[in-house]
CSV table of C-alpha atoms in Angstrom, one decimal:
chain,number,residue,atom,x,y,z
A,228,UNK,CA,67.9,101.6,101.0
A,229,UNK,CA,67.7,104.7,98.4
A,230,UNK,CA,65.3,105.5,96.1
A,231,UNK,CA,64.8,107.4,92.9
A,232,UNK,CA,64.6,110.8,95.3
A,233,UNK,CA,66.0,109.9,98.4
A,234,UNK,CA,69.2,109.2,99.5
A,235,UNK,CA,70.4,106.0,101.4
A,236,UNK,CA,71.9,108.1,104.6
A,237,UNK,CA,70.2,111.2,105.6
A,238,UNK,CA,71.2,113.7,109.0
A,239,UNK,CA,68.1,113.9,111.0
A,240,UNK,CA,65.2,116.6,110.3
A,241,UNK,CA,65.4,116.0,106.6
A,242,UNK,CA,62.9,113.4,105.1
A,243,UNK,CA,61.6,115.2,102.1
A,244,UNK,CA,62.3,114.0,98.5
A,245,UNK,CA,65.6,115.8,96.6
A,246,UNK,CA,63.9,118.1,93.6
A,247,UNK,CA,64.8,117.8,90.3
A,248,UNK,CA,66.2,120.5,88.9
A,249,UNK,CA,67.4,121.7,85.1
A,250,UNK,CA,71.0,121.9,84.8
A,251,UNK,CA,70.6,125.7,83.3
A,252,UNK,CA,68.7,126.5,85.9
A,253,UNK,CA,71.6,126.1,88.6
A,254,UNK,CA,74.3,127.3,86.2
A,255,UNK,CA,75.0,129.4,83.3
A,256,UNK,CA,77.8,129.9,81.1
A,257,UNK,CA,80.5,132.2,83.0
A,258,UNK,CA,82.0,134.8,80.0
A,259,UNK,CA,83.6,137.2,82.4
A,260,UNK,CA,87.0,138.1,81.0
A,261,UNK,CA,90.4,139.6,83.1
A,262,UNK,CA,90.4,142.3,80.5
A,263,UNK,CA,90.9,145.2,82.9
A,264,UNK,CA,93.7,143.2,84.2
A,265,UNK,CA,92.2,142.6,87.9
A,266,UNK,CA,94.3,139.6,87.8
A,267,UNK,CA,97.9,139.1,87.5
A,268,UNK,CA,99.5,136.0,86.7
A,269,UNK,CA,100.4,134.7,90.2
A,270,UNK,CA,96.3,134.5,90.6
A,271,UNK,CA,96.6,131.9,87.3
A,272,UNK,CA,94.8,128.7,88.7
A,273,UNK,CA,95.4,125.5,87.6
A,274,UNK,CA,92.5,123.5,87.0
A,275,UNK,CA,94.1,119.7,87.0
A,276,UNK,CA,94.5,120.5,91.2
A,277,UNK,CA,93.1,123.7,92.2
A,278,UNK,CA,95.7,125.2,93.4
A,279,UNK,CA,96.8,129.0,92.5
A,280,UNK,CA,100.2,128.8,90.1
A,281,UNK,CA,102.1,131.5,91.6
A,282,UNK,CA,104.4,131.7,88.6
A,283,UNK,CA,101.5,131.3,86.3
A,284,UNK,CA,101.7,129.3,83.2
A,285,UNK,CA,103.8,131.1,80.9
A,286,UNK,CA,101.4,133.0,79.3
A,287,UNK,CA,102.8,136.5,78.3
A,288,UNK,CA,101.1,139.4,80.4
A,289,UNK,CA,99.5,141.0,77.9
A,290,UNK,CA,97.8,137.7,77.0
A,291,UNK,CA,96.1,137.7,80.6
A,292,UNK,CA,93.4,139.9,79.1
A,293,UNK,CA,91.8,137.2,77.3
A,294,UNK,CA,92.0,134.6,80.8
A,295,UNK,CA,88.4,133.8,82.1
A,296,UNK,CA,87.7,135.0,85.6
A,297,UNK,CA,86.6,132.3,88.2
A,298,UNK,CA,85.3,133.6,91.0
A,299,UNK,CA,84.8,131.4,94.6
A,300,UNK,CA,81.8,129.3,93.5
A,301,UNK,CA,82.3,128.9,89.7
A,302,UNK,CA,82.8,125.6,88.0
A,303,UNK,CA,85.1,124.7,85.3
A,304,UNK,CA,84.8,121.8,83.0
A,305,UNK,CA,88.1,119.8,82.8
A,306,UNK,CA,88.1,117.6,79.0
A,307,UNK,CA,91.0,115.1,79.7
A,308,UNK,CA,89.3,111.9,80.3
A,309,UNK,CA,90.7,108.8,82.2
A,310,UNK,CA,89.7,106.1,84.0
A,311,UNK,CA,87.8,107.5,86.5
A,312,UNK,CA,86.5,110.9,84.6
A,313,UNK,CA,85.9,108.7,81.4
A,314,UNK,CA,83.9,112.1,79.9
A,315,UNK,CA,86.2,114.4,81.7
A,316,UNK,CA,84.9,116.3,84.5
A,317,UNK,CA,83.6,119.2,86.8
A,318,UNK,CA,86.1,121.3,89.6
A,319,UNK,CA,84.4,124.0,91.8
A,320,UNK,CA,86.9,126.9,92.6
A,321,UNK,CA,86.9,126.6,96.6
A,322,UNK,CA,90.4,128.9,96.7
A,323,UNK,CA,90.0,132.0,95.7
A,324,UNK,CA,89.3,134.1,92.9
A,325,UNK,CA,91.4,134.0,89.9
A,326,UNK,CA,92.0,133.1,86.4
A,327,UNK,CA,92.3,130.6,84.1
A,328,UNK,CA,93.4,129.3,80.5
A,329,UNK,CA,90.4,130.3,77.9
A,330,UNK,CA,90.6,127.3,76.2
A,331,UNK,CA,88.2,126.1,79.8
A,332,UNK,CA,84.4,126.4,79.7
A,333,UNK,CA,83.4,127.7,82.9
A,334,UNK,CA,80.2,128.2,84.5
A,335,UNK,CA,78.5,130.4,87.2
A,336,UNK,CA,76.1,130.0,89.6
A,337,UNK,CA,72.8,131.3,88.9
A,338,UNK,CA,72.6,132.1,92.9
A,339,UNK,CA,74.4,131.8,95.7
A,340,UNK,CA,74.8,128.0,97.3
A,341,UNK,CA,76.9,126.1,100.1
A,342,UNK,CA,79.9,125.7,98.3
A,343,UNK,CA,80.9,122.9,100.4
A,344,UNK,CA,78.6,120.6,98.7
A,345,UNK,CA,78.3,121.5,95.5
A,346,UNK,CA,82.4,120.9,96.0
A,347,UNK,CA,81.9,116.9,96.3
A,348,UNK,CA,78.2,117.1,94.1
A,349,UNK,CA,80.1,118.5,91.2
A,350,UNK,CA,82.8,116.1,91.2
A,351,UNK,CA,81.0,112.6,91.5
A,352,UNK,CA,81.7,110.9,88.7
A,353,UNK,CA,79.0,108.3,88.6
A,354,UNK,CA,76.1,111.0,89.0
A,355,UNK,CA,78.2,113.6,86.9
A,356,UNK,CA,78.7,111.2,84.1
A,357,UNK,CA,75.1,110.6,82.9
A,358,UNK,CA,75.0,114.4,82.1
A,359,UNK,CA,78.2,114.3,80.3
A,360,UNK,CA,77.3,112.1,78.4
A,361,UNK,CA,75.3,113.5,76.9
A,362,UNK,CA,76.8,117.1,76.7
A,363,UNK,CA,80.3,116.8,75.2
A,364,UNK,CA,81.8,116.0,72.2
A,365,UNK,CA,85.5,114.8,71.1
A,366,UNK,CA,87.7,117.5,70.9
A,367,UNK,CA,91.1,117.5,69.2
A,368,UNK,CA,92.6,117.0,72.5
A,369,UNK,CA,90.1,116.7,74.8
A,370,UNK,CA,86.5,116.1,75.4
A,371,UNK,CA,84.2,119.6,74.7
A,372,UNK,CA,81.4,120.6,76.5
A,373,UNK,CA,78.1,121.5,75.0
A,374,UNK,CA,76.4,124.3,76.7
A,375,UNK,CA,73.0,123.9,75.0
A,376,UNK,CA,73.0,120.0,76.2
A,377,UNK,CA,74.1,120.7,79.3
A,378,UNK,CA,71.5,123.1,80.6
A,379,UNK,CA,68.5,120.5,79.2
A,380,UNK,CA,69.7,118.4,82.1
A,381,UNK,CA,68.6,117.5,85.5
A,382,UNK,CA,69.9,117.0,88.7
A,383,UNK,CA,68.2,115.7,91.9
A,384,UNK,CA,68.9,118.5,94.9
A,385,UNK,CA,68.3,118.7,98.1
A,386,UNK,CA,67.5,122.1,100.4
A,387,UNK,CA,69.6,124.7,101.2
A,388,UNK,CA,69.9,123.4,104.7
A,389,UNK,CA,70.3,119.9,103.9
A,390,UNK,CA,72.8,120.8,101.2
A,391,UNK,CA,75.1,123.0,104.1
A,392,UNK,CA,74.7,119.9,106.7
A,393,UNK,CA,76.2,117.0,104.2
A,394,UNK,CA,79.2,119.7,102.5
A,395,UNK,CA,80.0,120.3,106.7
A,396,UNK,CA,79.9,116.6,107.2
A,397,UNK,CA,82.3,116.1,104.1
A,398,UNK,CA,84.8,119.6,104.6
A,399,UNK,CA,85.5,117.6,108.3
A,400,UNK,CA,86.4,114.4,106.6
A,401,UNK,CA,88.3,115.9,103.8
A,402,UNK,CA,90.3,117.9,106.8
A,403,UNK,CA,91.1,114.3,108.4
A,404,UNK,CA,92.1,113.3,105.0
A,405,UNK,CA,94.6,115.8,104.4
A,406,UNK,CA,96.3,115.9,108.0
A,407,UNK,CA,96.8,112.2,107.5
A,408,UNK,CA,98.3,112.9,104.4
A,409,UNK,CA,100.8,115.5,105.7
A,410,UNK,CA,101.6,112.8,108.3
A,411,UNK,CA,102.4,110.6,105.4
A,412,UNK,CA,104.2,112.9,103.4
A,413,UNK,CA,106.6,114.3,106.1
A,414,UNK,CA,107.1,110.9,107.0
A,415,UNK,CA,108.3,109.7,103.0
A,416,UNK,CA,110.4,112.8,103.4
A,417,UNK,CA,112.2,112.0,106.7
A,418,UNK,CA,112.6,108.3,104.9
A,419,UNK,CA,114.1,110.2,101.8
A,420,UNK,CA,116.7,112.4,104.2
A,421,UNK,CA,117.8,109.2,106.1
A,422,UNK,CA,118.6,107.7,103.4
A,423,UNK,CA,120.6,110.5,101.8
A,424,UNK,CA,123.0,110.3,104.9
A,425,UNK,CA,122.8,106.8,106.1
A,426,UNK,CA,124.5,105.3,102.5
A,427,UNK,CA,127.8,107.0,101.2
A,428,UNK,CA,127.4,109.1,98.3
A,429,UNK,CA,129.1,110.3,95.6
A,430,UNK,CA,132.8,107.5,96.0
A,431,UNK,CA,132.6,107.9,99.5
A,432,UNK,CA,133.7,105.0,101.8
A,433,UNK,CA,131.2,105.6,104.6
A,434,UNK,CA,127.9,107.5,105.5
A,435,UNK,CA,127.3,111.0,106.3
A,436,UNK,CA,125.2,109.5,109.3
A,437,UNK,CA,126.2,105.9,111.8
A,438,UNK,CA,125.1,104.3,114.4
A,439,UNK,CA,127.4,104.0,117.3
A,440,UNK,CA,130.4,101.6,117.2
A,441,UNK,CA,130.8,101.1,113.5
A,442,UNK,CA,134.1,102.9,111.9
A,443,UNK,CA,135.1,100.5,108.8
A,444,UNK,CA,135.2,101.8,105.4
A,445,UNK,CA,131.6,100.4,103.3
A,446,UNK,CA,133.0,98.0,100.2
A,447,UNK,CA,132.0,98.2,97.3
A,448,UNK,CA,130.9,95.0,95.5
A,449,UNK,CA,128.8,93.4,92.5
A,450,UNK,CA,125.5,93.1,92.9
A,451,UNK,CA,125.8,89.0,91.6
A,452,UNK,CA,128.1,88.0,94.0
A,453,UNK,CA,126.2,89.1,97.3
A,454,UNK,CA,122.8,88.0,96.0
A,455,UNK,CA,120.8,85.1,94.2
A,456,UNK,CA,119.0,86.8,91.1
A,457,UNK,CA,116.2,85.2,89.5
A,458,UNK,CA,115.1,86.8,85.5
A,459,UNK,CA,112.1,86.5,85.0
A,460,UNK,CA,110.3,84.4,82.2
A,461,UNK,CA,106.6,85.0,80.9
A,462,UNK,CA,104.2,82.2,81.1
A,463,UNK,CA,102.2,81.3,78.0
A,464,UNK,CA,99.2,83.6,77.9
A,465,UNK,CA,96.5,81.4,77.5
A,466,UNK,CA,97.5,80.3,81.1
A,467,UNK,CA,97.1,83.7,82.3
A,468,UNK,CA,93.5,83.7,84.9
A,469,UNK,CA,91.7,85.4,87.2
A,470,UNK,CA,91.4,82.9,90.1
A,471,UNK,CA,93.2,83.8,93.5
A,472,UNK,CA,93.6,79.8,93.7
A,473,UNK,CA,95.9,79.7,91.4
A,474,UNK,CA,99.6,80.8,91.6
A,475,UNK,CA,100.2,84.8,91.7
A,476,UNK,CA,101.6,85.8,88.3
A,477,UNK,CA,104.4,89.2,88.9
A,478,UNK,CA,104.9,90.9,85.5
A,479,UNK,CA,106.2,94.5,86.5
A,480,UNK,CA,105.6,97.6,87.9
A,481,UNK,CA,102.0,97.5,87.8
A,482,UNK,CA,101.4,94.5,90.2
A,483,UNK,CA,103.5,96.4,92.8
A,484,UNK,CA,102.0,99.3,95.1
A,485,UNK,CA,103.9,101.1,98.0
A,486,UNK,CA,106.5,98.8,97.4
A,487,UNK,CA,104.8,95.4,97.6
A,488,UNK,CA,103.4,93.3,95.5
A,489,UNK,CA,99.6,93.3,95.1
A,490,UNK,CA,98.0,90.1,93.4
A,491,UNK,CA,96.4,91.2,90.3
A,492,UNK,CA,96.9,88.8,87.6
A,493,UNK,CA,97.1,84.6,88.3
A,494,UNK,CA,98.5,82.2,86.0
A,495,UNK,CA,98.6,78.1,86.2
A,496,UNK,CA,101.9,77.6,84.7
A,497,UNK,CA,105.0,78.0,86.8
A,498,UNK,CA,107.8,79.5,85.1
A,499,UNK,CA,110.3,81.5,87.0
A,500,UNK,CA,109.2,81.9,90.4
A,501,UNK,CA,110.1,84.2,93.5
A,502,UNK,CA,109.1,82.8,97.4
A,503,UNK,CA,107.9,85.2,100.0
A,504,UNK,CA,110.1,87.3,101.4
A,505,UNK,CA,112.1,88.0,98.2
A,506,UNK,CA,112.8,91.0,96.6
A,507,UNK,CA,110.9,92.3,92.9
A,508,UNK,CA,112.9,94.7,90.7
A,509,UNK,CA,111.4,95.9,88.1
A,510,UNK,CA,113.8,95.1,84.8
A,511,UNK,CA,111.5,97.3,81.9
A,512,UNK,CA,110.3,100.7,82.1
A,513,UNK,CA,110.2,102.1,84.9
A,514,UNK,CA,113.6,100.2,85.4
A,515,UNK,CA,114.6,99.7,89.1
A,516,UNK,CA,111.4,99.9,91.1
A,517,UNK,CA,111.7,97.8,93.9
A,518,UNK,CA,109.1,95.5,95.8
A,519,UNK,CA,108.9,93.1,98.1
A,520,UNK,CA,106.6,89.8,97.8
A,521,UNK,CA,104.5,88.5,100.7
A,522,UNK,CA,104.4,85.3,98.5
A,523,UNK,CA,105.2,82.8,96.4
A,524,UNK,CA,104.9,84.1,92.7
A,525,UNK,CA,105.6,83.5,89.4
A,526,UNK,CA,107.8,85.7,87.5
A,527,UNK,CA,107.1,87.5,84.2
A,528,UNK,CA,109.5,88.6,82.1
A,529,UNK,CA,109.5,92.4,83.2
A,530,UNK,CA,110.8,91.4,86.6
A,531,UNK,CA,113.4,89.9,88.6
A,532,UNK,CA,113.9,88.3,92.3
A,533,UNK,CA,116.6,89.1,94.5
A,534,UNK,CA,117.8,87.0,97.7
A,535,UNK,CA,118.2,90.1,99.7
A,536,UNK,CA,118.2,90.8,103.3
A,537,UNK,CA,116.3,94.8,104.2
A,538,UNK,CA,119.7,96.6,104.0
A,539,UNK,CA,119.7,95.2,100.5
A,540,UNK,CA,116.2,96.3,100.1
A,541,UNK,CA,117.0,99.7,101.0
A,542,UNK,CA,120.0,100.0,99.2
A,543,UNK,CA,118.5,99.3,95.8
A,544,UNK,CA,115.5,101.5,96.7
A,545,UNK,CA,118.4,104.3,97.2
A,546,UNK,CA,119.8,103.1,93.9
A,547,UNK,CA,116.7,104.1,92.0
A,548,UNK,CA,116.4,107.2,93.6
A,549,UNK,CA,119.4,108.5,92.6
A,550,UNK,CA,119.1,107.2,88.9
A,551,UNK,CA,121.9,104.2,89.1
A,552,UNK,CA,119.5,102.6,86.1
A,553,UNK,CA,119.4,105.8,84.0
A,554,UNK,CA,122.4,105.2,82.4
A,555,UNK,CA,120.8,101.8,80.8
A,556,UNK,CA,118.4,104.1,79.0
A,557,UNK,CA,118.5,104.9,75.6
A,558,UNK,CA,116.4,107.3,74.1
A,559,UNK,CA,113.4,106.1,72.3
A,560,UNK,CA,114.1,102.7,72.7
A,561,UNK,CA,112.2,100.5,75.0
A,562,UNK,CA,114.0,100.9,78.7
A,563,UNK,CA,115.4,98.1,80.4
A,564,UNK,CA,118.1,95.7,81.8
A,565,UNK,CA,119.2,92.3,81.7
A,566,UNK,CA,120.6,89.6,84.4
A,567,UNK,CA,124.1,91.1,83.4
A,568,UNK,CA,123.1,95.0,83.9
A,569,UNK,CA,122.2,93.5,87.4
A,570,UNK,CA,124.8,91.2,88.7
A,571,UNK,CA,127.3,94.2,87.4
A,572,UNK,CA,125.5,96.7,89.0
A,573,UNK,CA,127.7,98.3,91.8
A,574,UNK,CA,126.6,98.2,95.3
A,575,UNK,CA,128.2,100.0,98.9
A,576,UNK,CA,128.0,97.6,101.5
A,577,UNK,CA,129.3,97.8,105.3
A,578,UNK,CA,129.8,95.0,107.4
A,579,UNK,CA,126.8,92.1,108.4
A,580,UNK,CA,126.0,93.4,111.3
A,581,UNK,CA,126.0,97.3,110.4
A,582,UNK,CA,123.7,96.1,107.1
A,583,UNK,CA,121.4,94.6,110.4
A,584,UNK,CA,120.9,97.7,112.3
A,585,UNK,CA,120.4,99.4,108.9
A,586,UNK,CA,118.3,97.6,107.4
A,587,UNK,CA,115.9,97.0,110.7
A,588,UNK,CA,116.1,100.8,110.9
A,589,UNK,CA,114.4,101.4,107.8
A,590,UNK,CA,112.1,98.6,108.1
A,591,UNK,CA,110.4,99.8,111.5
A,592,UNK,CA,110.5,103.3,109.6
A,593,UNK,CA,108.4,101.4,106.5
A,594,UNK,CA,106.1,99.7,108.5
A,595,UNK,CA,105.0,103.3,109.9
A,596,UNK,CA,104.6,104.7,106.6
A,597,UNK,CA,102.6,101.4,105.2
A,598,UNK,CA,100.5,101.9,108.7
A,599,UNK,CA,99.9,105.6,108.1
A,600,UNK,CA,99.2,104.4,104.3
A,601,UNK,CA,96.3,102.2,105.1
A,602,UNK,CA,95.0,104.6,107.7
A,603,UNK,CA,94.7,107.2,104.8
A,604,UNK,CA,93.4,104.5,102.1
A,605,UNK,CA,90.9,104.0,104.3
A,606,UNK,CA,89.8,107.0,105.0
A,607,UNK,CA,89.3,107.4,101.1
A,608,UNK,CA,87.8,104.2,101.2
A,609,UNK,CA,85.2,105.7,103.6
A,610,UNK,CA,84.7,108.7,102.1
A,611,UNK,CA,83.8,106.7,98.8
A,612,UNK,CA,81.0,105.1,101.1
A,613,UNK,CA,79.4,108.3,102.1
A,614,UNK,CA,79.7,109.3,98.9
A,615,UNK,CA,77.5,106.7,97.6
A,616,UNK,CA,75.0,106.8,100.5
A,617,UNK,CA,74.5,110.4,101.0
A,618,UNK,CA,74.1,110.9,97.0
A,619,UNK,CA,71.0,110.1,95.0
């Protein structure tokens, strides 16, 4: 277990207690300016991911002057809170140095330090957040640090050595972390460019891309008369619960993730209902995000079920990539579509047995990127874990 002083996983060698030390004492308020333009705007870093904006922000030139300079090491103070940075939070500048928007506080180091931890250190929210707390303020439109404040508080740290031994440990998992994401990534794209050439675009009859053996011209049909579409109807709210025992209640986009449906909410009353296996579109904003449910559900009002087979799956998930449902929106008002807009809706379709070889195609394709997925979720998962252990 961990202590007051002592974190719950430690590398060998290191038993003393972490020191507590004052905020100020580690950093101080960073006022270095670009005014003899050592920066140009390509060097303009964006804060929200830490990445160099090689076309900069556009900011006239001559207003680079006034940028703040963050070199390798420095911290910037981010103000937009959210659910997980709920007083806004801390990003160390691990890419170079460069500048940034003034309307940032940033801070320096008062001494050199293993970047690699103060990298994760900086950034954990639930040891992070008991100084903010009690150093910022509401801004206009965005939370504000206060320097005084800040530099009264106090951080448990570890040595030097101890300090370079957990930000190793943590640059090697964050390198595992991003190659499985690349994996993941490259393989959404090479979904995203099948799909571009294995369904006819733009009038066309057939595919810029077939299997072997199939020459017939794709037909196009209504969506209603290939498919059984359930609309979805809320149950009472006072029926709404949070006890996996009862039946799984779907009311849009946010019970879906990576395309399936994720139990979130439960309800006791059945309304409309959807069985496993069956399709979820989403019918309000966003309109036309598509799901599939591993169970039984009952259906809210913001979605529908489809009877659909994977080709059908597919084809609707091309359908909202290409904006089909755009044209039901209307400005300001609230976006969606009704059981009409859907049994109307236009869909390509080849033969059974061509929509069989397609759609099992893309489903062994899916089933990689959902197995890559949960590779990388838990890798985040882990890292979460270490995180807690290896922090006091």
């Amino acid at each position: 277990m961990s202590n007051d002083t002592q974190p719950e996983i430690r590398f060998p060698g290191f038993t003393d207690d972490w020191e507590q030390r004052k905020f100020g004492l580690l950093f101080e308020k960073n006022l270095e300016k670009n005014k003899n333009s050592e920066f140009d705007a390509s060097r303009t870093i964006s804060i929200a991911t830490m990445h160099f904006k090689e076309e900069g922000n556009g900011a006239a030139e001559s207003s680079l002057a006034t940028y703040k300079v963050l070199r390798v090491g420095d911290i910037a103070y981010e103000g937009h809170t959210s659910k997980q940075f709920a007083f806004g939070r801390f990003v160390l500048n691990d890419i170079g140095d460069g500048i940034m928007s003034p309307r940032f506080t940033t801070l320096r180091p008062t001494s050199e330090r293993p970047i690699s931890f103060w990298k994760q250190y900086i950034h954990y929210e639930p040891i992070m957040r008991h100084l903010l707390v009690r150093s910022t303020k509401n801004g206009t439109m965005m939370n504000e640090l206060v320097i005084p404040d800040l530099e009264k508080e106090s951080l448990l740290v570890p040595s030097e050595s101890e300090q370079k031994q957990i930000g190793a440990f943590f640059d090697k998992l964050d390198e595992t972390i991003t190659l499985h994401q690349r994996k993941l990534d490259l393989l959404k794209e090479t979904k995203k460019g099948f799909s571009q050439k294995m369904f006819p675009k733009n009038g066309a009859k057939v595919p810029e891309i077939r299997f072997s053996g199939f020459t017939e011209d794709w037909e196009q049909r209504k969506l209603g008369e290939i498919v059984q579409i359930t609309m979805g109807q809320s149950p009472n709210s006072e029926n709404y619960t949070e006890n996996p025992e009862d039946y799984i209640l779907v009311q849009g986009n946010a019970d879906m993730k990576n395309n399936r449906v994720v139990p979130r909410v439960w309800t006791t009353q059945i309304t409309k209902q959807a069985e496993k296996g069956d399709l979820i579109l989403s019918v309000r904003a966003p309109v036309g995000d598509i799901g599939k449910t591993d169970y039984d559900v009952v259906l809210g009002r913001g979605v529908a079920a489809i009877k659909g087979n994977d080709f059908i799956f597919q084809q609707l998930g091309e359908m909202k990539e290409s904006g089909y449902w755009n044209r039901f929106s209307t400005g300001s008002t609230f976006e969606s579509i009704n059981s009409n807009d859907i049994r109307e809706a236009l869909i390509t379709i080849p033969t059974g047995e061509e929509q069989q070889k397609i759609g099992a195609f893309f489903k062994q394709l899916d089933d990689t990127i959902a197995l890559h997925q949960r590779k990388l979720d838990l890798l985040k998962e882990t890292k979460k874990g270490f995180l807690q252990k290896m922090f006091v």
